Short mmCIF file of C-alpha atoms in Angstrom, two decimals:
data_model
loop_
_atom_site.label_atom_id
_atom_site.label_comp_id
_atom_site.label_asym_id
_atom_site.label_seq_id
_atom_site.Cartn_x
_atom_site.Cartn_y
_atom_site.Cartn_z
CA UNK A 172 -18.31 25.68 21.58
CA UNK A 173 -19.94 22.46 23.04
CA UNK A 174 -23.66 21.58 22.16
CA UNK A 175 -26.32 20.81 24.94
CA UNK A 176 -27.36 17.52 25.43
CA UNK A 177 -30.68 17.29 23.25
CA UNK A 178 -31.79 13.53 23.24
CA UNK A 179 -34.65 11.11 22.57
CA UNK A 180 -35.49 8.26 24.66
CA UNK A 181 -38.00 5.16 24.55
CA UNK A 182 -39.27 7.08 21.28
CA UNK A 183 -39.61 10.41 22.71
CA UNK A 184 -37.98 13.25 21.37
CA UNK A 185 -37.83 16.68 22.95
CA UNK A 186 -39.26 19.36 21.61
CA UNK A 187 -38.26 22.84 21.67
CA UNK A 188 -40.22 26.11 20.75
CA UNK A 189 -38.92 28.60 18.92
CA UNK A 190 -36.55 31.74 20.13
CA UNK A 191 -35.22 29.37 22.79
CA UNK A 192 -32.23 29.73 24.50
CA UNK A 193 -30.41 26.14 25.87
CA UNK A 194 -27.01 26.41 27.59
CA UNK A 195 -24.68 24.33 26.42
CA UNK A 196 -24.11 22.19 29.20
CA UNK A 197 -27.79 21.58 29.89
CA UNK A 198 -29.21 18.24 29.17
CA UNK A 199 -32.82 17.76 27.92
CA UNK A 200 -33.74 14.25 27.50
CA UNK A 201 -36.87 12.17 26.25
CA UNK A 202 -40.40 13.22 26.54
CA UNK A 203 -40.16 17.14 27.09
CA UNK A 204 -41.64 20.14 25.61
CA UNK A 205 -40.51 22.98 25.85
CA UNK A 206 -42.55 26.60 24.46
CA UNK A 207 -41.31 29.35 22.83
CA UNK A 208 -39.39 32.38 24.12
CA UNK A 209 -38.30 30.22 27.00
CA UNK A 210 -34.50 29.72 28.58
CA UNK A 211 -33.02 26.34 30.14
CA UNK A 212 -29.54 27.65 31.66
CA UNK A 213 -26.48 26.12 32.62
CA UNK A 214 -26.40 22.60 34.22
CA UNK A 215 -30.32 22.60 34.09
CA UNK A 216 -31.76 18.87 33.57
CA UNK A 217 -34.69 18.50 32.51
CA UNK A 218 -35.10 14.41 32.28
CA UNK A 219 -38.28 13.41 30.87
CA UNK A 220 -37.20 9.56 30.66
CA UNK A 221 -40.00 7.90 32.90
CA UNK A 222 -42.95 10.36 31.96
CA UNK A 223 -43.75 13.65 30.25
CA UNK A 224 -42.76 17.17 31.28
CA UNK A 225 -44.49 19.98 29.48
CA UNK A 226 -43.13 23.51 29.77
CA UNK A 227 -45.34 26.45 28.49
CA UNK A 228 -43.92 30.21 26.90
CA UNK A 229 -41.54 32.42 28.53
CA UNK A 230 -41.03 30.11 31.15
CA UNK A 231 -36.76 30.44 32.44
CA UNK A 232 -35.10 27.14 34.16
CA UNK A 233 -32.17 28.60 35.57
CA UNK A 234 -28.62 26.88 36.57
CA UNK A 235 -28.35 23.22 38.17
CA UNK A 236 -32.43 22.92 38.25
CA UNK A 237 -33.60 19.22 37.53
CA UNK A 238 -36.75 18.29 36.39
CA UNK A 239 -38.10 14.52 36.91
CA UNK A 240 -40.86 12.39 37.43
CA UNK A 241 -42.51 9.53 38.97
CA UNK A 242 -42.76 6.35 36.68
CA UNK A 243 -46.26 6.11 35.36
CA UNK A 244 -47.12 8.47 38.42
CA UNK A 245 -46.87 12.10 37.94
CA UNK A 246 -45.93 14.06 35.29
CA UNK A 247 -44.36 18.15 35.53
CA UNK A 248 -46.35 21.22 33.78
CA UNK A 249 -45.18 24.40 33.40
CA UNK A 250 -47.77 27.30 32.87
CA UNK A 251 -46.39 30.62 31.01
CA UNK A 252 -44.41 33.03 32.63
CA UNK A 253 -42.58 30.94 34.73
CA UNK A 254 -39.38 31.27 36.88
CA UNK A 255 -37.67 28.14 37.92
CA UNK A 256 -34.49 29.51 40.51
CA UNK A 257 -31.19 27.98 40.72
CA UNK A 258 -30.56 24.76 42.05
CA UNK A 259 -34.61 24.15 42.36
CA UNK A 260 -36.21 20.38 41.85
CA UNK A 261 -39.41 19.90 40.38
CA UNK A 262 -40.15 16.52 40.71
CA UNK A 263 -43.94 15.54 38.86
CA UNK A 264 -45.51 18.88 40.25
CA UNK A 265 -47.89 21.03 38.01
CA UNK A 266 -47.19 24.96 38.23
CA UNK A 267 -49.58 27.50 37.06
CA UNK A 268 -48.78 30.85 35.38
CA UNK A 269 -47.25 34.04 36.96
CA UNK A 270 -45.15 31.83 39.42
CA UNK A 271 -41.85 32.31 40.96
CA UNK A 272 -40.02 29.01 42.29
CA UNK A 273 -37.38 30.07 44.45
CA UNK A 274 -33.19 29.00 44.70
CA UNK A 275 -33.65 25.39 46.22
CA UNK A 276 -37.15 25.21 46.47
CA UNK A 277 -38.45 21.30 46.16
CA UNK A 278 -41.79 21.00 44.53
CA UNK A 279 -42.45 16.87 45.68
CA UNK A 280 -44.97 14.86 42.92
CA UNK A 281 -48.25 16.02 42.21
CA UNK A 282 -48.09 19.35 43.95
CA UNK A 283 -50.19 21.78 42.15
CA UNK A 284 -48.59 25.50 42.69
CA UNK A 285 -51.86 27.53 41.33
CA UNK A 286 -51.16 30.90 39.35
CA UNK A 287 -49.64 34.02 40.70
CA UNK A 288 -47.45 32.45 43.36
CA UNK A 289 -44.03 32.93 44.42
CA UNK A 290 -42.23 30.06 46.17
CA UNK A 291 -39.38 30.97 49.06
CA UNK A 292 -35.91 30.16 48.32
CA UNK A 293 -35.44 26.60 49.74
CA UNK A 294 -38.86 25.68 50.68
CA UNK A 295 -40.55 22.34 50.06
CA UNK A 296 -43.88 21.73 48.68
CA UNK A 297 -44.44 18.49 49.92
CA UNK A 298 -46.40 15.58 47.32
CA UNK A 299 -49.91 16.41 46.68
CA UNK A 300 -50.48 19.79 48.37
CA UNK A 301 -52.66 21.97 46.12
CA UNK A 302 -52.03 25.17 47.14
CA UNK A 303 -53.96 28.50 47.13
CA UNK A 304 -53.05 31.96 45.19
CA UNK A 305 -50.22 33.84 47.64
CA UNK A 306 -46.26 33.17 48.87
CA UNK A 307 -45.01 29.95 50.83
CA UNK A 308 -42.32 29.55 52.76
CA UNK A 309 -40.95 26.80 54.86
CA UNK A 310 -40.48 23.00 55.23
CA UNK A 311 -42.92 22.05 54.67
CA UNK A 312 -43.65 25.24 53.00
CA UNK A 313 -46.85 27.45 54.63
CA UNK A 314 -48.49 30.43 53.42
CA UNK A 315 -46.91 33.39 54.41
CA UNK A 316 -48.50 35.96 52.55
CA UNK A 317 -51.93 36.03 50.62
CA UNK A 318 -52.01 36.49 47.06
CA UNK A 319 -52.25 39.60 45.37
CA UNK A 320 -51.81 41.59 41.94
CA UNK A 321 -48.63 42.49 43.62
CA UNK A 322 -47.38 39.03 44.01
CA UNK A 323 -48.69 37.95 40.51
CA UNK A 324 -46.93 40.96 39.09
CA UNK A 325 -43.57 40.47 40.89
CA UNK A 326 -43.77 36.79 39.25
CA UNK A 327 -44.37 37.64 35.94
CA UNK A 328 -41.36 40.87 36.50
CA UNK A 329 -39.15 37.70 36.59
CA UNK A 330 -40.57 36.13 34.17
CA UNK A 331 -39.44 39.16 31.98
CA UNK A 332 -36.53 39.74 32.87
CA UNK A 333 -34.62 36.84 31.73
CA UNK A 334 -36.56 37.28 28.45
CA UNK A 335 -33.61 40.03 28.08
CA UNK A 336 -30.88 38.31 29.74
CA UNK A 337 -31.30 35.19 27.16
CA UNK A 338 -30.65 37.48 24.14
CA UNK A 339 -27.28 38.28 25.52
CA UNK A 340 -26.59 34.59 25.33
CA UNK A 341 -27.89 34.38 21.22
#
């Protein structure tokens, strides 16, 4: 079985929490840290080569995401209980905790996606919107529904889920 791609660059090597599960076809390059209890599935990248990308516990980056940043000009964070969907880009935004990006969804530099928010399936955040609590949808994404427990709760249910789902791949 083939190894991810696990690599330092410009004297930055990644660093991975423990109980973490990496594909083996995902690449994870440079300055990037990742938590513990977290997965990075297949075909993820997650290319901290021009600045720093932080990724917090039981946070899941799920197939053919990409992470990246702006030279010198943003940087991505992760909060805790994350779900990143397949196919989405972060690009140098900051995400809270309890948040759900959607399949395709484009989060543009320096958007800030506050806790307990759920992100549509192919909508873009465009760069520097700071967002409020609730769901978007859209492009460029709008609120669509105010936030709520419920929409906290049915980000963090993600969140959990593929806490199971990466055993089966141990």
């Amino acid at each position: 079985m083939s190894e991810p791609i696990i690599r330092p660059l410009r004297g930055k090597e990644p660093s991975i929490g423990k109980n973490t599960f990496i594909a083996e076809n995902a690449v994870i390059i440079g300055d990037v840290t990742i938590g513990e209890d977290c997965s990075i599935w297949y075909s993820a990248v997650l290319r901290g080569d021009v600045n720093t990308i932080r990724i917090g516990d039981r946070v899941n980056i799920q197939d053919g995401a990409v992470l990246h940043t702006l030279y010198n000009r943003s940087i991505v964070e992760i909060g805790n209980d994350v779900s990143v969907g397949h196919n989405a880009i972060i690009h140098g935004a900051k995400i809270g905790n309890n948040v759900l990006v959607g399949m395709g969804a484009i989060l543009m530099d320096n958007a800030v996606i506050p806790d307990n928010t759920i992100i549509a399936a192919g909508a873009v955040v465009l760069s520097n919107s700071i967002l409020e609590p609730g769901v978007y949808a859209g492009v460029p994404a709008k609120k669509v529904k105010d936030g709520s427990d419920a929409v906290g709760e049915a980000a963090h249910k993600n969140a959990q889920g593929y806490m199971l789902y990466k055993e089966w791949y141990k």
